[in-house]
Every structure is written in structure tokens, then in C-alpha cells.
PDB file of C-alpha atoms in Angstrom:
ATOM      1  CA  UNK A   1     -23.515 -18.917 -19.518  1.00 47.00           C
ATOM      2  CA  UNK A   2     -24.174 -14.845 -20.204  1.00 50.00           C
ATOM      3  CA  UNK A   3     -22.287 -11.987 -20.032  1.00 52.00           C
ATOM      4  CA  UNK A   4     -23.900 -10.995 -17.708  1.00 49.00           C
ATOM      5  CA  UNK A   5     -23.678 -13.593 -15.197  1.00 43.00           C
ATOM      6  CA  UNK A   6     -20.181 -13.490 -15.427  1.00 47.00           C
ATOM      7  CA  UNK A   7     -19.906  -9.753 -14.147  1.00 51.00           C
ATOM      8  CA  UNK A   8     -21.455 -11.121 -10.895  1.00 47.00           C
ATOM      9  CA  UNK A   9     -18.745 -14.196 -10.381  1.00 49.00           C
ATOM     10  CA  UNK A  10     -16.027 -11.976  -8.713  1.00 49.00           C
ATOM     11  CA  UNK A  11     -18.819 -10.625  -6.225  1.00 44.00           C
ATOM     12  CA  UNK A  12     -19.690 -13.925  -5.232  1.00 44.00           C
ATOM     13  CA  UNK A  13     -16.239 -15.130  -4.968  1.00 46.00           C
ATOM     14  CA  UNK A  14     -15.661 -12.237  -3.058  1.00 45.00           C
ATOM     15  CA  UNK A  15     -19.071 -12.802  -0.286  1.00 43.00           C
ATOM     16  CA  UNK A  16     -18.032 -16.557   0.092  1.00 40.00           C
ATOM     17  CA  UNK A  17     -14.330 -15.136   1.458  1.00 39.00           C
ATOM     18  CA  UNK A  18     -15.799 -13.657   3.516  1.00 36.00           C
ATOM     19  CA  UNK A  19     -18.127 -15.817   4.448  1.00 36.00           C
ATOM     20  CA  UNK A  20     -15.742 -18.335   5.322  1.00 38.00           C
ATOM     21  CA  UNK A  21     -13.165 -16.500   7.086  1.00 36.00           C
ATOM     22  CA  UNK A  22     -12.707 -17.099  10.935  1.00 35.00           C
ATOM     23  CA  UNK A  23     -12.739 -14.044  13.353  1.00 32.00           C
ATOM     24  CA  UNK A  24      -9.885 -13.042  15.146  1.00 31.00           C
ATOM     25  CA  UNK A  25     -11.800 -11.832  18.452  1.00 31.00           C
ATOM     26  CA  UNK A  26     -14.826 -12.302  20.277  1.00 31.00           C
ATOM     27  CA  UNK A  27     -16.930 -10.354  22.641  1.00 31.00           C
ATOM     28  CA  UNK A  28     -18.237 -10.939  25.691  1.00 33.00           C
ATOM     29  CA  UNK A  29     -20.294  -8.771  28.173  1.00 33.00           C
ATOM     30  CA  UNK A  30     -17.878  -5.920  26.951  1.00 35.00           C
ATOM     31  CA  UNK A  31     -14.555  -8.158  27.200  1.00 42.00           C
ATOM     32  CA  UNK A  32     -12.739  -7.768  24.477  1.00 43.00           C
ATOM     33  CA  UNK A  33     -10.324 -10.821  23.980  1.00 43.00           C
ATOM     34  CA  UNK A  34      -6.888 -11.165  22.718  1.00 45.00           C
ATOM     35  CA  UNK A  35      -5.998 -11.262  18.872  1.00 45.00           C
ATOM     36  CA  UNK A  36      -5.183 -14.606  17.754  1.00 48.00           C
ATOM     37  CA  UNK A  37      -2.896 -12.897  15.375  1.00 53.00           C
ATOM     38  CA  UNK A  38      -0.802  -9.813  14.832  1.00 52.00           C
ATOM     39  CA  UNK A  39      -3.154  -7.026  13.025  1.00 52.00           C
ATOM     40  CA  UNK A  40      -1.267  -6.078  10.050  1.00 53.00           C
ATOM     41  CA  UNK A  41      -4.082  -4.154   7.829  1.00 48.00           C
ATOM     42  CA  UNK A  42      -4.536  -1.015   9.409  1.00 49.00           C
ATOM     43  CA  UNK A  43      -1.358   1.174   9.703  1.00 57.00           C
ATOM     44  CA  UNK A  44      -1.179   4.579  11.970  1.00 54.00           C
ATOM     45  CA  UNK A  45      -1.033   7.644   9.846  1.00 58.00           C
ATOM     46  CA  UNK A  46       1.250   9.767  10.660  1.00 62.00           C
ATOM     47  CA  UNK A  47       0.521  13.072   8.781  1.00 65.00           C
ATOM     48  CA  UNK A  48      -1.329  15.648  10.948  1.00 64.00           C
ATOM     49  CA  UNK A  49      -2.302  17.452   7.216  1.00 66.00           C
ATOM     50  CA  UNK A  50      -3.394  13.749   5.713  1.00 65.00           C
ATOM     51  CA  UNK A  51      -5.127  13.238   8.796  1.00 62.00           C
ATOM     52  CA  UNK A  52      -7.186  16.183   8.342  1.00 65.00           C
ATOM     53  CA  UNK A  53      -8.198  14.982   5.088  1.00 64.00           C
ATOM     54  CA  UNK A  54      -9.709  12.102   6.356  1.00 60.00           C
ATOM     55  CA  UNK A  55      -6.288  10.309   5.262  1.00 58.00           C
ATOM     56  CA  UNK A  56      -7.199  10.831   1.346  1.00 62.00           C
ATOM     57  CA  UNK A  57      -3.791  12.972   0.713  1.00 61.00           C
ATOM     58  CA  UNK A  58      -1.924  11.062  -1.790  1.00 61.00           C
ATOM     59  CA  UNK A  59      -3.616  13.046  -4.609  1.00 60.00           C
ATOM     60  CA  UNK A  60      -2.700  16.343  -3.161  1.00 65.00           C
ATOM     61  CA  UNK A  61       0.169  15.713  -1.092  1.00 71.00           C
ATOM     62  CA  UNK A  62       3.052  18.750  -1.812  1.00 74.00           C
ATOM     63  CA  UNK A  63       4.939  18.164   1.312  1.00 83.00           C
ATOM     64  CA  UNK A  64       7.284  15.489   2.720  1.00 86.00           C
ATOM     65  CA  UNK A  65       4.600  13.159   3.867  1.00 85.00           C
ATOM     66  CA  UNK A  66       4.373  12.317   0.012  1.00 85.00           C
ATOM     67  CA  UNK A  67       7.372  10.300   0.654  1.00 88.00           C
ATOM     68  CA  UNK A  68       4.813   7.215   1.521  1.00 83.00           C
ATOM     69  CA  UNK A  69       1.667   8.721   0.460  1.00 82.00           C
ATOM     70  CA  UNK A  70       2.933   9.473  -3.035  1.00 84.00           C
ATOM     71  CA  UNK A  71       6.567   9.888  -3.717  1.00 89.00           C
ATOM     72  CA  UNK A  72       6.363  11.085  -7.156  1.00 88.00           C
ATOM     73  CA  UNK A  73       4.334  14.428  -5.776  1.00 87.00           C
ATOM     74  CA  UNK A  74       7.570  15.269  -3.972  1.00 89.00           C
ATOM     75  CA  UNK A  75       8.436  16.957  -7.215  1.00 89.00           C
ATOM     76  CA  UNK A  76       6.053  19.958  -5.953  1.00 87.00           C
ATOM     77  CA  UNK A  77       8.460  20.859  -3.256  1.00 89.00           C
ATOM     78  CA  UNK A  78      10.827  24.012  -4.241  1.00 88.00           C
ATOM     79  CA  UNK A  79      12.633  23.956  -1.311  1.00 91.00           C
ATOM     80  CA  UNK A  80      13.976  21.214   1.545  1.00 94.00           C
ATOM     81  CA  UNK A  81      11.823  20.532   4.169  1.00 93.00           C
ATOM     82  CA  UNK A  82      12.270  19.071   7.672  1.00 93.00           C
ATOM     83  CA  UNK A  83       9.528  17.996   9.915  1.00 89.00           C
ATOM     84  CA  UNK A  84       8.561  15.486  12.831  1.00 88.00           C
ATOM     85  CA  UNK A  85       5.623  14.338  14.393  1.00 85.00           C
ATOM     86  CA  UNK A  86       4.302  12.853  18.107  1.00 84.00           C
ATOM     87  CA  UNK A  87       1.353  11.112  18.692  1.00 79.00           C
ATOM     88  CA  UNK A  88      -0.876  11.010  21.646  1.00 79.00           C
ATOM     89  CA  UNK A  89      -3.466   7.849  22.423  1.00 75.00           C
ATOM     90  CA  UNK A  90      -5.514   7.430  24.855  1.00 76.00           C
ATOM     91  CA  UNK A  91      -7.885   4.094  25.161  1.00 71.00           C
ATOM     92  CA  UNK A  92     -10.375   3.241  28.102  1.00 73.00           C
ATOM     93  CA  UNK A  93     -12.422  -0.212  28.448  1.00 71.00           C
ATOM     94  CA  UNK A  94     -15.104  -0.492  30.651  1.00 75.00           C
ATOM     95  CA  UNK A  95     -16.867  -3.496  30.403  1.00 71.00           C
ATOM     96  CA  UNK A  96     -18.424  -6.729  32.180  1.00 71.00           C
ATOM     97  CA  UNK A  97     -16.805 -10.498  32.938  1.00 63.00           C
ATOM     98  CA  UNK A  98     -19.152 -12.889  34.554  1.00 61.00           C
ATOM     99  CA  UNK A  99     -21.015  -9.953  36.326  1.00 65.00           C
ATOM    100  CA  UNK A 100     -18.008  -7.929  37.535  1.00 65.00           C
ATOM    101  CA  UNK A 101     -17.245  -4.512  36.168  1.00 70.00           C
ATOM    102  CA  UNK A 102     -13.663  -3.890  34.861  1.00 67.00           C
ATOM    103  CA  UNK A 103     -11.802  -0.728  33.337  1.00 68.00           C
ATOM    104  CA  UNK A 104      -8.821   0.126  32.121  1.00 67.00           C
ATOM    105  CA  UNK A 105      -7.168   3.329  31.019  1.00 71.00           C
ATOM    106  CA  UNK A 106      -4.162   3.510  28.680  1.00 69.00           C
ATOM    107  CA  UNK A 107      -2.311   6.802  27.570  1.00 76.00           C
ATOM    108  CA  UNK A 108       0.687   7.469  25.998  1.00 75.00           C
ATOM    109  CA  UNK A 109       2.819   9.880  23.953  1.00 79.00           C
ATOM    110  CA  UNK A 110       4.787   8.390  20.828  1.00 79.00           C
ATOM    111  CA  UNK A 111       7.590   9.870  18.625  1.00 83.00           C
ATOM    112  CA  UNK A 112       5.912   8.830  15.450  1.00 85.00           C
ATOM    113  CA  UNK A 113       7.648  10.399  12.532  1.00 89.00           C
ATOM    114  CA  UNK A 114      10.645  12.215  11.155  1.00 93.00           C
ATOM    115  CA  UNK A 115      11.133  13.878   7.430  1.00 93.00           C
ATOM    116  CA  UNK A 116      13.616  14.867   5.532  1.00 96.00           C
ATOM    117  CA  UNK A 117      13.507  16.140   1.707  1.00 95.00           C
ATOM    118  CA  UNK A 118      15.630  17.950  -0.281  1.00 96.00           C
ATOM    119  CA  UNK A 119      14.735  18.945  -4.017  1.00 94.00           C
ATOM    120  CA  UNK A 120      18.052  19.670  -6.014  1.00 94.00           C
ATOM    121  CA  UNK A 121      19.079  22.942  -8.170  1.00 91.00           C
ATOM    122  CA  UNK A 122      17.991  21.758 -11.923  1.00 89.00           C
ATOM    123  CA  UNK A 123      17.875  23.754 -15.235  1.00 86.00           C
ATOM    124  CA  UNK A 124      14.609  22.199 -15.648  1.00 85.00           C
ATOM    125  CA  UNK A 125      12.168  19.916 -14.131  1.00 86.00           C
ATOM    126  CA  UNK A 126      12.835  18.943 -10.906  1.00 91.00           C
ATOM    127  CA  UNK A 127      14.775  16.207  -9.015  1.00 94.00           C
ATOM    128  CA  UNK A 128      14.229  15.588  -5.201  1.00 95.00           C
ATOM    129  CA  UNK A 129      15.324  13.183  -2.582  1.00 96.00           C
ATOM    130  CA  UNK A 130      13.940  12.633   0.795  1.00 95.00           C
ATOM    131  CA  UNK A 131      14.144  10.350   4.040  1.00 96.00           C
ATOM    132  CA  UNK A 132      11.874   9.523   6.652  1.00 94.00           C
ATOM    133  CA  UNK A 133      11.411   7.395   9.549  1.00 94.00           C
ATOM    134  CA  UNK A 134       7.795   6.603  11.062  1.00 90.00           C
ATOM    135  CA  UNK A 135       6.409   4.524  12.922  1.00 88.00           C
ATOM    136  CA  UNK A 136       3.703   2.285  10.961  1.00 83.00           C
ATOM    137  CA  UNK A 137       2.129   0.343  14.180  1.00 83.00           C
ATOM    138  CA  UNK A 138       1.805   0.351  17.668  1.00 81.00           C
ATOM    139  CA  UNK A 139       0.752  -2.682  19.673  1.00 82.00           C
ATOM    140  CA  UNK A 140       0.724  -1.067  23.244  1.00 80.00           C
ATOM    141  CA  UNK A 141      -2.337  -2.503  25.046  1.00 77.00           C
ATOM    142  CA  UNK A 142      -3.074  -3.502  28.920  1.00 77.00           C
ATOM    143  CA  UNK A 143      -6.503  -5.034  29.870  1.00 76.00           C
ATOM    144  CA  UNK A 144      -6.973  -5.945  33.569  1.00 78.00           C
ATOM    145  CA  UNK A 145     -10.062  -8.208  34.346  1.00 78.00           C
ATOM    146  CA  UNK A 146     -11.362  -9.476  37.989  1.00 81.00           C
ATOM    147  CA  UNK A 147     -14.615 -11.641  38.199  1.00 83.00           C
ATOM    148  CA  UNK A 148     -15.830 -14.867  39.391  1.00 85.00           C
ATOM    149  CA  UNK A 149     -16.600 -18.056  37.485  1.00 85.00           C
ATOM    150  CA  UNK A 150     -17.341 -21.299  37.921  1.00 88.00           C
ATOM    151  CA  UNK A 151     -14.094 -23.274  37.696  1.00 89.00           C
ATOM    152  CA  UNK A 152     -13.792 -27.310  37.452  1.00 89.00           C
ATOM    153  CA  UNK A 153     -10.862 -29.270  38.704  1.00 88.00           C
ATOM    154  CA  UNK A 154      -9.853 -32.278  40.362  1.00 89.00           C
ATOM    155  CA  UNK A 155      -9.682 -32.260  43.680  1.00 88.00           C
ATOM    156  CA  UNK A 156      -7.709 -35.753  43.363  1.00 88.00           C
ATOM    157  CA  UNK A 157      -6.012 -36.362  39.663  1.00 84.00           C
ATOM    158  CA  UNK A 158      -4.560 -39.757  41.046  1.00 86.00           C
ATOM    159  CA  UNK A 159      -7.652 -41.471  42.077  1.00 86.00           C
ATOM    160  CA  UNK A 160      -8.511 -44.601  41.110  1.00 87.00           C
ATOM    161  CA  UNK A 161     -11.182 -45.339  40.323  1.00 88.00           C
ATOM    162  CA  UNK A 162     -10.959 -41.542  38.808  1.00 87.00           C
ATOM    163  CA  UNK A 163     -13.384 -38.999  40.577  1.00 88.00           C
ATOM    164  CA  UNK A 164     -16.017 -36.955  39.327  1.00 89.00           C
ATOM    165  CA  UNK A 165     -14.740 -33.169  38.834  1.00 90.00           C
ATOM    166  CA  UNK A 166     -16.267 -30.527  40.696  1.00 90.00           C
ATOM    167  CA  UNK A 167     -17.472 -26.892  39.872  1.00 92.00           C
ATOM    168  CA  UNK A 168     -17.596 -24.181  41.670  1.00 92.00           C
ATOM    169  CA  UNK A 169     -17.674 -20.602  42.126  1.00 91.00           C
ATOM    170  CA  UNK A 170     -13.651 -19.007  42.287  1.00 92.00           C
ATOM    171  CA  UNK A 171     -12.503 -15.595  42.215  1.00 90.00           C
ATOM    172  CA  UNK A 172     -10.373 -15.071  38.498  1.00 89.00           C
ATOM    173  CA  UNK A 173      -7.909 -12.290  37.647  1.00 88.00           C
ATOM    174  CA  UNK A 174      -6.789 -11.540  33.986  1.00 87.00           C
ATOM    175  CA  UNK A 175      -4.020  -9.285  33.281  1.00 86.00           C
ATOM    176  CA  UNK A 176      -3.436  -9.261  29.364  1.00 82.00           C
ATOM    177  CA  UNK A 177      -0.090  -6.827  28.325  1.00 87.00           C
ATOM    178  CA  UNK A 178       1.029  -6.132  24.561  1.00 87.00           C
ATOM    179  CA  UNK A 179       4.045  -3.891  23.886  1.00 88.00           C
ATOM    180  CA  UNK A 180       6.207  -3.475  20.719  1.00 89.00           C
ATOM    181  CA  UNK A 181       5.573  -1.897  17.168  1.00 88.00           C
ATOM    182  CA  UNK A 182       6.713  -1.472  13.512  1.00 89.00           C
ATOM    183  CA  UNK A 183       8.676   0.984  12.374  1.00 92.00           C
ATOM    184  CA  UNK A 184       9.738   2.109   8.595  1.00 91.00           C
ATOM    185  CA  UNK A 185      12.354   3.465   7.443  1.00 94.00           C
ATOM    186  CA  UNK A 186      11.845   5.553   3.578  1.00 94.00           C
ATOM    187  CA  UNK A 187      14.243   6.360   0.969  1.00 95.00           C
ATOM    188  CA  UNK A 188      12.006   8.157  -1.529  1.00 94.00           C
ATOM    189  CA  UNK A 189      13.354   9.793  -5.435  1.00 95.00           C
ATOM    190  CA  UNK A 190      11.264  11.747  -7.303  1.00 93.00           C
ATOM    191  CA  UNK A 191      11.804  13.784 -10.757  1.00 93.00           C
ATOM    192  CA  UNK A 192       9.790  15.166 -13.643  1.00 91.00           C
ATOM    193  CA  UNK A 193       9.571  12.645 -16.856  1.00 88.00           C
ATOM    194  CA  UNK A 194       8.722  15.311 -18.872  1.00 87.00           C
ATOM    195  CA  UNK A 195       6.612  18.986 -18.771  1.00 84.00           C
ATOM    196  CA  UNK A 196       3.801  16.951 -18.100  1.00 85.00           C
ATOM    197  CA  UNK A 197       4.783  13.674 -16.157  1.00 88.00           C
ATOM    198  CA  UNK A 198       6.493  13.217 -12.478  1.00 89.00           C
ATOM    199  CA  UNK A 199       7.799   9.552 -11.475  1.00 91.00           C
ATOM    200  CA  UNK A 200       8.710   8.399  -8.263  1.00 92.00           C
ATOM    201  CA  UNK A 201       9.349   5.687  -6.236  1.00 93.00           C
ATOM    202  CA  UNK A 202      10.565   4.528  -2.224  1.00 93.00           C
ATOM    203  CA  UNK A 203      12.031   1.864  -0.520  1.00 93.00           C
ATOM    204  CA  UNK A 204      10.925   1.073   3.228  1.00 91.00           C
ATOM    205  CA  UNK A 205      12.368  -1.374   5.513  1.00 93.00           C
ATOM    206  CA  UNK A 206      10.241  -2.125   8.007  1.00 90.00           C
ATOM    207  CA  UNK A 207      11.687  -3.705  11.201  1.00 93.00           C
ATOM    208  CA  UNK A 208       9.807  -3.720  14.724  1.00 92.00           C
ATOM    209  CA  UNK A 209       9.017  -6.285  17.386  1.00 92.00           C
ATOM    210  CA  UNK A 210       5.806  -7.913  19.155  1.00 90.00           C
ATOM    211  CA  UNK A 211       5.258  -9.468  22.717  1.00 92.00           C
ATOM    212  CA  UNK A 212       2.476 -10.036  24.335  1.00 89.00           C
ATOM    213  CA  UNK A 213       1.835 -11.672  28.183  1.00 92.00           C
ATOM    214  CA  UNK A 214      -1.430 -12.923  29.339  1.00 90.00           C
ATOM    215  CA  UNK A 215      -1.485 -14.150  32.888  1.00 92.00           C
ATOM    216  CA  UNK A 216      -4.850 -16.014  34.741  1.00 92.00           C
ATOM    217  CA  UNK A 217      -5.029 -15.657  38.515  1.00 93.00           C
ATOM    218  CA  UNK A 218      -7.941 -18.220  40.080  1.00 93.00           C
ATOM    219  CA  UNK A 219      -8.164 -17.345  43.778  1.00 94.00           C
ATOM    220  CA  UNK A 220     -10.344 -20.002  45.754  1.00 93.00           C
ATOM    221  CA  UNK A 221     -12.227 -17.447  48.110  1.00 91.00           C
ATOM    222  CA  UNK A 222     -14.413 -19.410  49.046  1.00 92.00           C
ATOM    223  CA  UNK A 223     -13.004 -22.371  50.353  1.00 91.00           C
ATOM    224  CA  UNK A 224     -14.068 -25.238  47.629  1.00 92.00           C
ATOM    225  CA  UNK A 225     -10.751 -27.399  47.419  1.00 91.00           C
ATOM    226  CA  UNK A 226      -8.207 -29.180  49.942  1.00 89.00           C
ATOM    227  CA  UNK A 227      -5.873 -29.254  47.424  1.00 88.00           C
ATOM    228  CA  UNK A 228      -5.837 -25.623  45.912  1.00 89.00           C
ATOM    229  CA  UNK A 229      -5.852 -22.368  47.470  1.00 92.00           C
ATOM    230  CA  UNK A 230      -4.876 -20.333  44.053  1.00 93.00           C
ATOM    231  CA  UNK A 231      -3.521 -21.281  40.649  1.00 92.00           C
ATOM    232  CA  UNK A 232      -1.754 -19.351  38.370  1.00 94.00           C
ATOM    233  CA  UNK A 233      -1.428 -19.411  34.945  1.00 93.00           C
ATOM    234  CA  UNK A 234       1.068 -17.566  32.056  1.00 93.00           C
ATOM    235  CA  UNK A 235       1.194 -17.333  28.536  1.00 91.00           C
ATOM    236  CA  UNK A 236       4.048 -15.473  26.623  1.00 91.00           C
ATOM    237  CA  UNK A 237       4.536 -14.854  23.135  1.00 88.00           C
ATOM    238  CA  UNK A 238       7.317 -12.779  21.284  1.00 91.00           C
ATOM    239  CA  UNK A 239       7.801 -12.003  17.463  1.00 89.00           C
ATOM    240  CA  UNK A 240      10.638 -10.198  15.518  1.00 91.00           C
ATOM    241  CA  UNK A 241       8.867  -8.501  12.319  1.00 88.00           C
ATOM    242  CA  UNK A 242      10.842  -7.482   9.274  1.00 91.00           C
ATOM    243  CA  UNK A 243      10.293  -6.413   5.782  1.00 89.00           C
ATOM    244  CA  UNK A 244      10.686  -4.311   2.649  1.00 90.00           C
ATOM    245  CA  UNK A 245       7.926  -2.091   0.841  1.00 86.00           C
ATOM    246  CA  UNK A 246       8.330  -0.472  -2.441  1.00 87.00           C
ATOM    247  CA  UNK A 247       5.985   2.025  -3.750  1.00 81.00           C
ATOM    248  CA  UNK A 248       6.144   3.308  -7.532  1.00 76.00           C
ATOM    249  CA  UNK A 249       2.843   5.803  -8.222  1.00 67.00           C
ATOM    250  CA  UNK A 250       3.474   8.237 -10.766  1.00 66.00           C
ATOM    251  CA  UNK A 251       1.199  11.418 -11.029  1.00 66.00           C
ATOM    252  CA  UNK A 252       0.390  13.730 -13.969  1.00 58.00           C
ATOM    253  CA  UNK A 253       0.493  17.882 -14.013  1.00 61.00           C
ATOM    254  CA  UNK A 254      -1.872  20.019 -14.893  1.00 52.00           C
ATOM    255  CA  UNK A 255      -0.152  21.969 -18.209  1.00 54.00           C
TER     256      UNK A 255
END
């Protein structure tokens, strides 16, 4: 086999991944179904400044954000430095179940970060400590849905011989409630190497919870069964989520 055939091996190792994974959601008609699992890949940011920069700060950071961004820029900072942040969300759905309209509006305001850093008096160089406590994710969600469907049952489960099920038309509710989040706590140390050379390096410990209700109301409006006027249905799940992060970039000064 060629040299060059083998530059294209992790590419195609890489497409079959993909490939093969399984999705975590569908869509229907603008219903947006539950995860099947807790989305861990895309953390908030909680920076307004690395925000702004279309979240590409951790070459330029020279404020106490670097303390997750980049801890061994917190060597810039001549003097301590003391911020927090809020965050503000708002989400609407409006979509279609079955051909019946649904919305839902969800707003909320967060405390999402705290920062502390303090750089210390030093002949030379510099030597600089910080703290911070952010929150990493937020799994607030509430989808309400109301349609109709065509539902089967068994009017008698006992039977024997067993009868044929029937389907028909039913009235469905579907309430679907996430709350919880993620939260890290930094300890960050940074100081110059040498003229030329910063190092630093944090510890977060992440600890948070996850819950998550889903609850399926069928209504029988219509008058179908003898047996079943409604039926109601409940799902709950909880998680406790806990963890440490360690991040080590160094960075290089200009002369």
C-alpha cells in the first residue's frame, strides 16, 4: 500500500463513526423528542468578552475568564480582579403533533459565573492565583404537546379466546419537564517560566444534578372503550453528575 493511501485511512475511519453512530433525537412535524441521553459536548460560555469573540478567546484572554479558557494567560493581569456574570435564555417551540399545533415558551435568568484572581507582588515575572465558580450546563426545558392519535388497546385483556385490538382516534397530552445543571468549581495558578514563557494550570470539580419527567395523558373523547375513559402514563429519571477537569496550556510572549 502507498503513502498516500495511508493519509486517507484516518478520514475514512473517521466517516464510518459517523456513519454508524445512532441519533439521539428525532423529528417529527416540528416535535422535537426527548434526549435519550444527557448532552455533555456543548458547554455554556460564560464570558460576555469570549462571547463576543465568537468564543475564540483563549489566545487573547488577559482577564479572569482565562482561568478556564487559558490559565497560563492569567499572568497578563497586574492587578486582582473580581467579576460575575447572569445569563438570560429564552426558547419558544412551535410546532405540529398529529395535526395539532403546540407552543411553548421558556425564559429564565441564571447566576452563571463568579471570578476571583489575584496576581501577587514579585521582583520579577509574575505569579497569580484565581477562583471561579460557573455554571458549565443547564438542562432547564418544558415541552407541552396536545393532539390526537390513533391509539390501540384491549378492550378485554382476559378474553379467551384473546380479542382482536382495536384502534381508534383519542385525544393525547404530553408534558415533558427537565431541570438541573452542572456546575464547576476552578482553582487556577499561573506564573512566568522565564522572560519568554508563562505556565499554568486549573483544577475543576464539576458537581450538578439531572431529572427529567415525561408524563402521557390519553383522554378517550370520543367514546371508543367500556373499559377506559383516560389513561395516564409517567416516566421519571434522576442523575447525580460529578467530576474533575484539569487543564495545563502554556502560552508564549511576545519579547
Amino acid at each position: 500500500m502507498s503513502r498516500k493511501w495511508l493519509t486517507y485511512i484516518p478520514v475514512l475511519a473517521g466517516a464510518l463513526v459517523l456513519l454508524a453512530s445512532p441519533m439521539v433525537a428525532w423529528a417529527d412535524s416540528g416535535f422535537v423528542a426527548p434526549l435519550n441521553e444527557i448532552p455533555l459536548t456543548n458547554p455554556l460560555v460564560t464570558g460576555a468578552r469570549a462571547a463576543g469573540m465568537g468564543f475564540v478567546s483563549m489566545a487573547v484572554a488577559d482577564d479572569a475568564t482565562a482561568i478556564t479558557s487559558n490559565p497560563a494567560a492569567l499572568t497578563r493581569l497586574k492587578r486582582a480582579e473580581l467579576s460575575a456574570g447572569f445569563r438570560r435564555s429564552t426558547l419558544g417551540i412551535d410546532g405540529e403533533m398529529a395535526e395539532s399545533e403546540f407552543s411553548t415558551d421558556l425564559t429564565g435568568t441564571h447566576f452563571a459565573s463568579a471570578r476571583f484572581a489575584y496576581p501577587f507582588p514579585t521582583f520579577r515575572g509574575s505569579l497569580v492565583l484565581g477562583l471561579s465558580f460557573e455554571q458549565i450546563y443547564n438542562f432547564s426545558d418544558d415541552r407541552l404537546a396536545a393532539y390526537e392519535d390513533m391509539i390501540e388497546w384491549n378492550e378485554n385483556p382476559d378474553a379467551d379466546p384473546p380479542e382482536p385490538p382495536l384502534r381508534e382516534l383519542w385525544a393525547s397530552e404530553e408534558d415533558y419537564i427537565a431541570d438541573g445543571g452542572i456546575n464547576a468549581f476552578s482553582l487556577a495558578c499561573a506564573f512566568d517560566a522565564s522572560p519568554t514563557i508563562s505556565l499554568g494550570a486549573t483544577v475543576s470539580f464539576m458537581s450538578g444534578d439531572y431529572s427529567k419527567d415525561w408524563f402521557w395523558d390519553i383522554y378517550d373523547d370520543y367514546g371508543f372503550s367500556d373499559r377506559y375513559e383516560e389513561v395516564h402514563i409517567m416516566d421519571r429519571y434522576k442523575a447525580d453528575i460529578s467530576g474533575v477537569r484539569v487543564t495545563s496550556p502554556s502560552t508564549r510572549r511576545r519579547g
